[in-house]
CSV table of C-alpha atoms in Angstrom, one decimal:
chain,number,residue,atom,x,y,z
R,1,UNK,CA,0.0,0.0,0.0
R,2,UNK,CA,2.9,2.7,1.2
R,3,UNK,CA,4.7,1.2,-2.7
R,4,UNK,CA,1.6,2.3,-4.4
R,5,UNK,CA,1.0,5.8,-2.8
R,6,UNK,CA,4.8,6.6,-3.2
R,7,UNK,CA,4.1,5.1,-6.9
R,8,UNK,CA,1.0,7.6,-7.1
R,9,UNK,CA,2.4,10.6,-5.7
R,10,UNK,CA,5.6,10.7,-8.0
R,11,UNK,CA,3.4,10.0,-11.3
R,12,UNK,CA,1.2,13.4,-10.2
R,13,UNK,CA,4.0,15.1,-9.0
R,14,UNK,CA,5.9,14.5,-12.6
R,15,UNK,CA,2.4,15.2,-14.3
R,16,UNK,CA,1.8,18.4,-12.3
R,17,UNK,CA,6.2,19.3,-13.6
R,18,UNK,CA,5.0,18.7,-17.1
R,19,UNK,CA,2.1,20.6,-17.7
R,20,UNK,CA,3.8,23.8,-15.6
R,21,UNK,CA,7.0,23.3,-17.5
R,22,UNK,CA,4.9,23.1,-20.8
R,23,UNK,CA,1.4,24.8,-20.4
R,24,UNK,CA,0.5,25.7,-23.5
R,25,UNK,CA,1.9,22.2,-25.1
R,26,UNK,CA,-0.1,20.2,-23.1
R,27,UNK,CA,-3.1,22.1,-23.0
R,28,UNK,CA,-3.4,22.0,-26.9
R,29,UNK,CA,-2.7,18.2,-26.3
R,30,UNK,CA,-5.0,17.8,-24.2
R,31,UNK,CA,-7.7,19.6,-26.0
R,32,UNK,CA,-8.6,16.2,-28.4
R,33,UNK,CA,-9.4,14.7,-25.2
R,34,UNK,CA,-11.5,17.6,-23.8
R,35,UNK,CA,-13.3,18.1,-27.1
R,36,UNK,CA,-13.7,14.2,-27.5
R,37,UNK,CA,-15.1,13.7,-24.2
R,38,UNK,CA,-17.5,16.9,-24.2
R,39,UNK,CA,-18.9,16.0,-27.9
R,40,UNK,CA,-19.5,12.2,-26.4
R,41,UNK,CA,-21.1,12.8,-23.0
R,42,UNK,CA,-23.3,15.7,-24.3
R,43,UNK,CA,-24.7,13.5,-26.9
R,44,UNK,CA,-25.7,10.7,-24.5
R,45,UNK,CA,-26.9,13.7,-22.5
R,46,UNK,CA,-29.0,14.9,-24.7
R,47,UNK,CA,-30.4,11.5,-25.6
R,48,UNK,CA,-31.0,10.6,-21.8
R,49,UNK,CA,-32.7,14.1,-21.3
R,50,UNK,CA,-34.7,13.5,-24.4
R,51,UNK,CA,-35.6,10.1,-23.7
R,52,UNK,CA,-37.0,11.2,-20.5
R,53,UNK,CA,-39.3,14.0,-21.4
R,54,UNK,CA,-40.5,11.4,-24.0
R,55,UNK,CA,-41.4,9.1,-21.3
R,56,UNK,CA,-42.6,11.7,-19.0
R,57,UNK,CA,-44.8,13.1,-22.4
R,58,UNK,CA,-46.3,9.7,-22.5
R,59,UNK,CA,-47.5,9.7,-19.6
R,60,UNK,CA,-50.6,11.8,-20.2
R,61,UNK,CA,-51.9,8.3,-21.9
R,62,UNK,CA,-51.4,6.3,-18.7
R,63,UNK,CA,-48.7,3.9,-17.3
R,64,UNK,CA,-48.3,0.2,-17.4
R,65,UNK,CA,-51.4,0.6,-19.6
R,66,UNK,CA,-52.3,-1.2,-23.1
R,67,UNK,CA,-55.1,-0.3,-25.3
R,68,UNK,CA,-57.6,-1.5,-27.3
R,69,UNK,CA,-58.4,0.6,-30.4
R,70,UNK,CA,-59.7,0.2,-34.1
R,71,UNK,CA,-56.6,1.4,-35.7
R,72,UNK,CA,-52.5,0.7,-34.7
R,73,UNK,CA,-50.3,3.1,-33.7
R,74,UNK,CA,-47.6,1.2,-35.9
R,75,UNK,CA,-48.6,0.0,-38.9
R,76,UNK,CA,-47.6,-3.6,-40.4
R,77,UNK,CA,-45.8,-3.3,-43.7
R,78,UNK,CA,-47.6,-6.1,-45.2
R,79,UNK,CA,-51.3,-5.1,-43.8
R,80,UNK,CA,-53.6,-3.3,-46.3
R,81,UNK,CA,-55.1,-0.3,-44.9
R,82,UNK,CA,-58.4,-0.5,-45.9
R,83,UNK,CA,-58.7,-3.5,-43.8
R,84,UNK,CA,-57.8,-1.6,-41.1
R,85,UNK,CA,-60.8,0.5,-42.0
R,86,UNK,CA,-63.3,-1.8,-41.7
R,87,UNK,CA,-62.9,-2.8,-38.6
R,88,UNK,CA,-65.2,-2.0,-36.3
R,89,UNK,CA,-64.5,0.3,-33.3
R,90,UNK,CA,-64.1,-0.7,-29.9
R,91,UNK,CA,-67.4,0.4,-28.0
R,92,UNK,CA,-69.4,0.5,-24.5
R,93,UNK,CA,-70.2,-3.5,-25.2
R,94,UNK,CA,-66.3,-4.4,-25.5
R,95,UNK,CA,-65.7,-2.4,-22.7
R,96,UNK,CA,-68.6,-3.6,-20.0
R,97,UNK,CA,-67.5,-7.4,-21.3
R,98,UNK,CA,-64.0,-6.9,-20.6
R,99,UNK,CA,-64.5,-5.0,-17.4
R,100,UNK,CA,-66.9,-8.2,-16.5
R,101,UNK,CA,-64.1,-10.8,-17.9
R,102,UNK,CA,-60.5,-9.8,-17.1
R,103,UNK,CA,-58.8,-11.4,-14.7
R,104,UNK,CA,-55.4,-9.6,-15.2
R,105,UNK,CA,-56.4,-6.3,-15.0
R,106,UNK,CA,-56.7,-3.6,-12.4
R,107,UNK,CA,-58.2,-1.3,-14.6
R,108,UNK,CA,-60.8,-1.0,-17.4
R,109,UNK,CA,-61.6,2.1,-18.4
R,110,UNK,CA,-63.3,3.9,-21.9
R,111,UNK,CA,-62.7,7.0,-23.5
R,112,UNK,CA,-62.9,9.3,-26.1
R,113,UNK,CA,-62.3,12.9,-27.3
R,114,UNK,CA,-63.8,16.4,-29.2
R,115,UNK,CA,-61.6,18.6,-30.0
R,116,UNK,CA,-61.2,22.0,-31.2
R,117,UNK,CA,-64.3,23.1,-28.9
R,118,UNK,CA,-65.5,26.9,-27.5
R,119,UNK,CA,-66.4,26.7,-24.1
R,120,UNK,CA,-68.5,29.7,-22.2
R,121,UNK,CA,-68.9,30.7,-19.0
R,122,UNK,CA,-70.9,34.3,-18.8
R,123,UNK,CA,-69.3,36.7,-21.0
R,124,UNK,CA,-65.7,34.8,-21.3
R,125,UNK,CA,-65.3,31.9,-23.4
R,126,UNK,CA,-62.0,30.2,-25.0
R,127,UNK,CA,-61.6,28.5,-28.1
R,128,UNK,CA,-59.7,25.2,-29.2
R,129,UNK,CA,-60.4,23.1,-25.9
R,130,UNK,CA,-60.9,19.8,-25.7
R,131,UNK,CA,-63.7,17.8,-23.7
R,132,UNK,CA,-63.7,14.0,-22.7
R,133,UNK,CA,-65.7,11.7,-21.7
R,134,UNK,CA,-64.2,9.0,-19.4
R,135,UNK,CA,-65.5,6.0,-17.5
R,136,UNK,CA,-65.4,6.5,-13.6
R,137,UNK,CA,-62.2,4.1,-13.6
R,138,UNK,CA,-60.4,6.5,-15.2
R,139,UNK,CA,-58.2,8.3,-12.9
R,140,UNK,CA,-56.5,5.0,-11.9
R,141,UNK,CA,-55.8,4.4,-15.5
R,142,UNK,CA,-54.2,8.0,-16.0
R,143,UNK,CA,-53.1,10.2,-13.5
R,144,UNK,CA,-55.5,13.0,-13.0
R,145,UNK,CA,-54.2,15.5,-9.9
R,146,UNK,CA,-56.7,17.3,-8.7
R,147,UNK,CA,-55.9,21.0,-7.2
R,148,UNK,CA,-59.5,21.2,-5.9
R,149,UNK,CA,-62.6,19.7,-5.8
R,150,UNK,CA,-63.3,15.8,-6.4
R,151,UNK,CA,-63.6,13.2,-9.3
R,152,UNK,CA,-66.4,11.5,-10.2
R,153,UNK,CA,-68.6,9.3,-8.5
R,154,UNK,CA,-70.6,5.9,-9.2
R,155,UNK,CA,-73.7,7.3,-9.0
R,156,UNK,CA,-73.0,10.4,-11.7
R,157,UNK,CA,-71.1,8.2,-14.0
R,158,UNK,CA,-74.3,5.9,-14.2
R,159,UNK,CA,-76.9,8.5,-14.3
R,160,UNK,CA,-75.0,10.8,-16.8
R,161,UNK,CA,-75.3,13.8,-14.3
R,162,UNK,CA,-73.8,16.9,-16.2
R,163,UNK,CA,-70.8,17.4,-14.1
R,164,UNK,CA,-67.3,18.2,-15.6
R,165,UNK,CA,-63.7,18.4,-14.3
R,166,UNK,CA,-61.3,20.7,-15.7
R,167,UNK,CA,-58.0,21.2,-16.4
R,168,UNK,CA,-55.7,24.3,-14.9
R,169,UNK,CA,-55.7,26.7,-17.9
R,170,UNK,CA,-59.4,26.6,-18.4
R,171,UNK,CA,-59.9,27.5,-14.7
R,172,UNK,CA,-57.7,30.5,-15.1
R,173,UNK,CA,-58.9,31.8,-18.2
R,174,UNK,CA,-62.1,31.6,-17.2
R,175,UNK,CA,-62.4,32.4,-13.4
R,176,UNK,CA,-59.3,34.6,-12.7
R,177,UNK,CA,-61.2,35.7,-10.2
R,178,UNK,CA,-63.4,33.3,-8.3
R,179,UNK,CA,-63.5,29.6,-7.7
R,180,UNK,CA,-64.8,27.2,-10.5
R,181,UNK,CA,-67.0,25.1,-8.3
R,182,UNK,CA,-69.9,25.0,-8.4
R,183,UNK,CA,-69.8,27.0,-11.6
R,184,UNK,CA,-72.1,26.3,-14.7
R,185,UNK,CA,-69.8,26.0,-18.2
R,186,UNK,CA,-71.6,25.6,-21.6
R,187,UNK,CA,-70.1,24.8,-25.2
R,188,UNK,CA,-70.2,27.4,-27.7
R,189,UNK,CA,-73.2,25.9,-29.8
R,190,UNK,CA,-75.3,25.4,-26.7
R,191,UNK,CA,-75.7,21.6,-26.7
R,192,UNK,CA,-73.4,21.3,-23.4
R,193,UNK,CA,-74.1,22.4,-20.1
R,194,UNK,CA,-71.9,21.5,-17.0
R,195,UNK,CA,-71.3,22.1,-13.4
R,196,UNK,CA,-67.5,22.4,-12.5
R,197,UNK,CA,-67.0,20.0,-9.5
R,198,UNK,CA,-62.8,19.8,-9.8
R,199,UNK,CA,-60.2,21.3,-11.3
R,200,UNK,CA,-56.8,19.8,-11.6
R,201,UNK,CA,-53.7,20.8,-10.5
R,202,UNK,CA,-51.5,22.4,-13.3
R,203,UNK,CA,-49.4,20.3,-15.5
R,204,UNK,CA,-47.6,22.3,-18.2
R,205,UNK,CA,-46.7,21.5,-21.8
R,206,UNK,CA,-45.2,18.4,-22.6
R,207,UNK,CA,-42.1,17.7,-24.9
R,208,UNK,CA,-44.0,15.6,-27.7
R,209,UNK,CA,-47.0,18.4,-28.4
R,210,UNK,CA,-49.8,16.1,-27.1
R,211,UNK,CA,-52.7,17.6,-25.8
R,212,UNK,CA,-52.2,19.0,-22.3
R,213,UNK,CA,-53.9,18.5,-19.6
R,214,UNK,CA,-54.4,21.5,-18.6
R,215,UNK,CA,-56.9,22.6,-21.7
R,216,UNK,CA,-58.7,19.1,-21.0
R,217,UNK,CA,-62.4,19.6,-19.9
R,218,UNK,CA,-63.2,15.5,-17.9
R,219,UNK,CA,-66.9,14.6,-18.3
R,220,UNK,CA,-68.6,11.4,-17.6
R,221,UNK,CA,-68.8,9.2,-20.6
R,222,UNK,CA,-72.4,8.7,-20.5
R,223,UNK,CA,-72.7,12.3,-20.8
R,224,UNK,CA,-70.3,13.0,-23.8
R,225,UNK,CA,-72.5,9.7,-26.0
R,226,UNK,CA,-75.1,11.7,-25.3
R,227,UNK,CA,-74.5,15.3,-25.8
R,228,UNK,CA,-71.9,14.9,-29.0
R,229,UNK,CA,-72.1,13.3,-32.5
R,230,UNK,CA,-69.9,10.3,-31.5
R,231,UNK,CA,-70.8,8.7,-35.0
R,232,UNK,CA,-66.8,9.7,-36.0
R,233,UNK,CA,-65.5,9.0,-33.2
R,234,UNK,CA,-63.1,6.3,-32.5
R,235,UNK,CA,-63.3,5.5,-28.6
R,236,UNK,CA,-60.4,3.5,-26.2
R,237,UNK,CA,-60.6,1.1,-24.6
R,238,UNK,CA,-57.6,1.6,-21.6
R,239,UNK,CA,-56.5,-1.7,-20.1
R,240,UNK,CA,-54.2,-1.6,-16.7
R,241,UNK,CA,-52.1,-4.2,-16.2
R,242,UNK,CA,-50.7,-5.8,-12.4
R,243,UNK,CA,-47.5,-5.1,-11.3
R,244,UNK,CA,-46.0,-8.1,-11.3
R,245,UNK,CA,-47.5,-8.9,-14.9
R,246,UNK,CA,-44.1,-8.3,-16.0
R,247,UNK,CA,-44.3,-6.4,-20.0
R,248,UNK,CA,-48.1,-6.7,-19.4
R,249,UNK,CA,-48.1,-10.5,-21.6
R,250,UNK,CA,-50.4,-11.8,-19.5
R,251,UNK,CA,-52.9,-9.6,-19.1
R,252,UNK,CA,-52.5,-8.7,-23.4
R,253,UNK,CA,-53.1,-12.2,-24.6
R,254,UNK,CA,-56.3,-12.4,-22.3
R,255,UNK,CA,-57.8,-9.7,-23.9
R,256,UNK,CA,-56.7,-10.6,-27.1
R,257,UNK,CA,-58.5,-14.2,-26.4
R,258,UNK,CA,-61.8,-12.1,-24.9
R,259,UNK,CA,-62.1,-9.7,-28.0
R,260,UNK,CA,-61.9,-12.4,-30.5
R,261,UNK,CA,-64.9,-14.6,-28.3
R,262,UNK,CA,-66.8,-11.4,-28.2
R,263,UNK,CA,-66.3,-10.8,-31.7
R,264,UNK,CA,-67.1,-14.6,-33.0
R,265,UNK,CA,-63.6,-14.5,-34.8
R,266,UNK,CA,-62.4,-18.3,-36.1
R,267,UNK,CA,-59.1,-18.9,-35.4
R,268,UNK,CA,-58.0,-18.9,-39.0
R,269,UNK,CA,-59.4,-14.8,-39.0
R,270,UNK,CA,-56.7,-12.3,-38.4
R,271,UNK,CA,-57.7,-9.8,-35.2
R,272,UNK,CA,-60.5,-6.9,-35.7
R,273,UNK,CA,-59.2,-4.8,-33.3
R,274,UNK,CA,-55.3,-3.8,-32.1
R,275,UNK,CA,-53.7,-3.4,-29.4
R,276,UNK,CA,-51.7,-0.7,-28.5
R,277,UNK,CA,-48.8,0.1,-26.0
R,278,UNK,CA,-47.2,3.7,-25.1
R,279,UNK,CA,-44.0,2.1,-25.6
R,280,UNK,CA,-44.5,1.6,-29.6
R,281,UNK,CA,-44.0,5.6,-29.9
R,282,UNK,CA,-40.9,5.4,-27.3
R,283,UNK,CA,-39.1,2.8,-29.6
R,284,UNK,CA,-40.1,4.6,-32.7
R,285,UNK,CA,-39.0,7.7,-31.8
R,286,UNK,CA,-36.0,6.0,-29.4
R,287,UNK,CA,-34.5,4.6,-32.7
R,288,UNK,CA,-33.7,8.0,-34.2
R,289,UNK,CA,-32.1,8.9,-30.8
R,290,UNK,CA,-30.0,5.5,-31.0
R,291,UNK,CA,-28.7,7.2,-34.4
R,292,UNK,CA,-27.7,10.2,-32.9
R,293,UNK,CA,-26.1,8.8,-30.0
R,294,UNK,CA,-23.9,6.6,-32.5
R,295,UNK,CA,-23.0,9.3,-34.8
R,296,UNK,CA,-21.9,12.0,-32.0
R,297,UNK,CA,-20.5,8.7,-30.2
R,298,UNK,CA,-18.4,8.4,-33.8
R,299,UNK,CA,-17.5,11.7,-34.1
R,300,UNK,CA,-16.1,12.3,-30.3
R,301,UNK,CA,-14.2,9.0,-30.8
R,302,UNK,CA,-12.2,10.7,-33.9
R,303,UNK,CA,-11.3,13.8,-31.2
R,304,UNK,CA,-10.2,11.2,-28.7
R,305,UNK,CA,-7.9,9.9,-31.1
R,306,UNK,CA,-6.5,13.1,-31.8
R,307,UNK,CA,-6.2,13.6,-28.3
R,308,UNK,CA,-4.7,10.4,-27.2
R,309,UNK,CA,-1.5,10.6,-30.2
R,310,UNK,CA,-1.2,14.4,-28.3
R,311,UNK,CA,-0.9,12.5,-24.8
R,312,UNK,CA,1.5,9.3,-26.8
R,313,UNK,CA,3.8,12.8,-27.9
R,314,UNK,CA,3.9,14.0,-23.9
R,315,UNK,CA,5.0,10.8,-22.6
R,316,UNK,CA,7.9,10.7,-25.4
R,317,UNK,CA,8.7,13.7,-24.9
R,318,UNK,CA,8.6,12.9,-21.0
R,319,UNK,CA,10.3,10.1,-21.1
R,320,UNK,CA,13.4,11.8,-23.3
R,321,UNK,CA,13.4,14.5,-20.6
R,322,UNK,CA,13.5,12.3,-17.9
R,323,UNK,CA,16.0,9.8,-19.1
R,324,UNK,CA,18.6,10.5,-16.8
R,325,UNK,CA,16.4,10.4,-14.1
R,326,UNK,CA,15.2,6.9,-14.6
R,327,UNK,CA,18.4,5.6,-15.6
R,328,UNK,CA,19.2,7.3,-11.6
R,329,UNK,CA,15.9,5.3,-10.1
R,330,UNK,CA,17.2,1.6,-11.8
R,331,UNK,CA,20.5,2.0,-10.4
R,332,UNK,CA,19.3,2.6,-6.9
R,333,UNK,CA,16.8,-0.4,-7.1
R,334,UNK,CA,13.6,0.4,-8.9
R,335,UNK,CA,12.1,-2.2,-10.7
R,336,UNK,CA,10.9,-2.3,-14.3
R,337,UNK,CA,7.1,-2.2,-13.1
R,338,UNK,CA,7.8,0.9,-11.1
R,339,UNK,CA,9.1,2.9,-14.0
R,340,UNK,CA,6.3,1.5,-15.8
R,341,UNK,CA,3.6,2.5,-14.2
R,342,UNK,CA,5.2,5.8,-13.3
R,343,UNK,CA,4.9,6.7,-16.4
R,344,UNK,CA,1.1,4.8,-17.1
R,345,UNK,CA,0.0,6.6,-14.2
R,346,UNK,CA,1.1,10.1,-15.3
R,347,UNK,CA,-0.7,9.4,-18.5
R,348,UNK,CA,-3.8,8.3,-17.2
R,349,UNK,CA,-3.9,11.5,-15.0
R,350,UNK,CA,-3.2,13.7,-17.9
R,351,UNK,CA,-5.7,12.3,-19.9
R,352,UNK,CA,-8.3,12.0,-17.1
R,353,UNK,CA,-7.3,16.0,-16.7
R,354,UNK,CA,-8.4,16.5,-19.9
R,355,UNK,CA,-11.5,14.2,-19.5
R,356,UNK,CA,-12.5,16.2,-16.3
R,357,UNK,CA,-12.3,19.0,-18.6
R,358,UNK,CA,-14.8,18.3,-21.1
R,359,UNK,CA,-17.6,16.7,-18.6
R,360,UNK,CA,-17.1,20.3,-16.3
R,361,UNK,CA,-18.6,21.7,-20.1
R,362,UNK,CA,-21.1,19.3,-20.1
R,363,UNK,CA,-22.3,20.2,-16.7
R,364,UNK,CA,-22.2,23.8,-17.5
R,365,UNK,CA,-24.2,23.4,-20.5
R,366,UNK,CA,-26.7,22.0,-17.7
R,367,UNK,CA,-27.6,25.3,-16.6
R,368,UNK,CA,-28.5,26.4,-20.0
R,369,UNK,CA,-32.2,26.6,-20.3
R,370,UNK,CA,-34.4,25.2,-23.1
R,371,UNK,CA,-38.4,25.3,-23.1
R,372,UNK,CA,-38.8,22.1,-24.4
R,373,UNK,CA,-36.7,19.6,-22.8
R,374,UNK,CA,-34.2,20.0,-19.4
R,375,UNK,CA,-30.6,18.7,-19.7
R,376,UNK,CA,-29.5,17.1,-16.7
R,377,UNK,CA,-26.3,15.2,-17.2
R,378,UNK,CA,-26.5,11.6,-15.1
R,379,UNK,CA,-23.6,9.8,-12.5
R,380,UNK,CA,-23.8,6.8,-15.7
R,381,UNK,CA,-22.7,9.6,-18.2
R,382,UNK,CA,-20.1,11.0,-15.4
R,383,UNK,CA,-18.9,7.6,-15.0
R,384,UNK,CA,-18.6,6.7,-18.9
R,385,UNK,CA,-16.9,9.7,-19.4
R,386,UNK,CA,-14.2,8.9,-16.2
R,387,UNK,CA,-13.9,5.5,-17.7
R,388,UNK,CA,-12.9,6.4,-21.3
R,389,UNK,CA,-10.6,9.1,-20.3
R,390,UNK,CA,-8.8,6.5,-18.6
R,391,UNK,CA,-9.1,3.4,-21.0
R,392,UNK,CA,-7.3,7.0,-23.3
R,393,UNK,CA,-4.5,7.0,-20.6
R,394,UNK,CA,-4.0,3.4,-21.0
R,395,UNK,CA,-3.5,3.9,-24.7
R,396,UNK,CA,-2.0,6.4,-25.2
R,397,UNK,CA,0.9,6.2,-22.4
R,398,UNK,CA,1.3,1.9,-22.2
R,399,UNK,CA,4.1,2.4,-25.1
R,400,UNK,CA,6.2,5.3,-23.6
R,401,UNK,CA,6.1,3.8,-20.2
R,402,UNK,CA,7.2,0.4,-21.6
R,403,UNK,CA,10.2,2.1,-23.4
R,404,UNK,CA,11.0,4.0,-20.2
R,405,UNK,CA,11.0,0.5,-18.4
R,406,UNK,CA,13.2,-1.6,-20.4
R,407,UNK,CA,15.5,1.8,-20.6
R,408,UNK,CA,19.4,0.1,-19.6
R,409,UNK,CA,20.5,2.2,-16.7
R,410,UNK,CA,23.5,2.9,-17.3
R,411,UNK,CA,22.8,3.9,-20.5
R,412,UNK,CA,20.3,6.2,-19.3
R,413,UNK,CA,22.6,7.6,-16.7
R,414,UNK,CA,25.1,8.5,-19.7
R,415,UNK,CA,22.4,10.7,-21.9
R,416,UNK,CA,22.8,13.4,-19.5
């Protein structure tokens, strides 16, 4: 232990020699590793902080959910479209028989959506909101916070009772001034009329551009067949899976089993319906991320090689300098491993310097603020980063230090 801090504390006390004695030369070597290290661990920074504000986007659609819909959200190459078409869609029936028949599921809920609607209340009104109607289920299929108020009950779910719930926005553009409950809202045409019984806490935009939550107007399903022209619309049919239904198998090939028995498919007819997953527009979109990664994973990698053949020219040029010197350590006893590593361990702390360099930009381009997405750089990225600035070290200095160790010594002593 005492060999390997005395080992330690010479290689950083030569290091710290070399880049005083030759600041500007090592600086400009070390930039390749700087430059190379920044240009890798921003990318996977990037990706990380992207692929989490895709996640986090996705969740307005529910979590550990699947769904049951007429049309995919990923289409099959070999699937003609206009049998997609004639399916039929999924309705109050599919829903009450899977709700009566799943055994894997926490959760069955049914929804669907208008858009693009005027709401009213007295003299204000706002345009391009959007109202559903949702089972009474639905709040443990998709988070709904509530700031105030409630959520629906049993009782105005089945009677249709024309209660609402909405979303952040249209409670401040509406009533800057006094509480929504108990309030009356109407739709611009005058065939809606609700009482405001919650309002949910505010969520903000979310990265992918899906509709927010906060311009969302909740009422009871029941209500919205009623009051709307649902004859284009496409319900869902949200299915919540168990925990420890691992990748929600189980609970998918039920329903797929159910939905065929309630649609008198024969086993040699391909399925009516689909079933959908959030994750399908993670991996789509999570590919073109894996590209990016790769490329600026590629192009970092040729700045680390420029900046490892600038640490390889230090250590020559270190171990020329220092030729005497080690020719001086043999002859009083040190073994080839010692100069060795010596040597190793001065590279590895120059490269690592120049490593420590390029994730400090990283972090600092942290603080930079973007409307759309926050960069946070992760302890994985910091690690990756630590690791390839030494694996550079390794490189770069294992050749110099191996020269320096098989040096004669008295042949060393006599270059002076």
């Amino acid at each position: 232990m005492i060999l390997f801090l005395r080992l330690f504390t010479e290689s950083f006390s030569f290091a710290v020699q070399a880049l005083r004695a030759n600041m500007l030369r090592t600086i400009l070597s070390l930039l390749g590793v700087t430059v190379g290290i920044f240009a890798i661990i921003a990318v996977f920074t990037v990706v990380d902080s992207l692929e989490r504000e895709i996640r986090k986007s996705l969740n307005f659609i529910g979590e550990n959910v699947i769904y049951v819909q007429k049309w995919p959200w990923v289409f099959e190459n070999d699937f003609p479209w206009w049998k997609y078409y004639n399916r039929p869609v999924a309705n109050v029936s599919d829903y009450k028989f899977l709700q009566k028949n799943l055994q894997n599921a926490s959760v069955v809920s049914i929804f669907a959506d208008k858009g693009n609607r005027t709401i009213r209340y007295k003299s204000s009104s706002m345009d391009g909101l959007t109202i559903m109607g949702v089972s009474q289920e639905y709040n443990l299929l998709s988070d709904v916070p509530l700031g105030s108020g409630r959520w629906f009950t049993d009782a105005e779910t089945e009677a249709g009772r024309n209660v609402c719930i909405i979303g952040y926005e249209v409670a401040a553009g509406l009533f800057p001034n006094e509480d929504p409950i108990g309030k009356a809202i109407s739709s611009g045409r005058g065939n809606f009329r609700a009482t405001i019984i919650g309002v949910m806490a505010k969520q903000g935009a979310n990265f992918l551009g899906a509709p927010t939550k906060d311009n969302i107007i909740y009422i009871p399903y029941s209500v919205f067949v009623r009051r709307f022209n649902v004859r284009w619309i496409e319900p869902m049919i949200g299915i919540k899976g168990f925990p420890k239904d691992v990748g929600l198998q189980t609970v998918e090939g039920e329903t797929i089993g159910l939905m065929r028995s309630k649609r008198g498919l024969k086993p040699s007819q391909p399925d009516n319906f689909a079933i959908n997953r959030p994750e399908m527009i993670a991996n789509q979109i999570g590919q073109i991320f894996v590209v990016l990664g790769l490329a600026g994973g590629i192009i970092g990698s040729f700045s680390i090689l420029v900046g490892g053949f600038g640490i390889a020219n230090i250590m020559f040029v270190s171990v020329k300098e220092r030729t005497n010197l080690i020719g001086i350590q043999k002859s009083l006893g040190a073994k080839n491993w010692f100069i060795l590593f010596q040597f190793l361990f001065e590279a590895i702390f120059l490269s690592l310097l120049g490593g420590m360099a390029g994730l400090l930009l990283v972090w600092l381009g942290t603080f930079v603020h973007f409307d759309a997405i926050d960069i946070e750089i992760s302890a994985g990225n910091v690690i990756t980063g630590i690791v390839v600035s030494a694996v550079i070290g390794i490189i770069s200095g294992i050749v110099p230090a191996w020269i320096a160790s098989r040096m004669d010594p008295v042949e060393a002593i006599r270059s002076k």
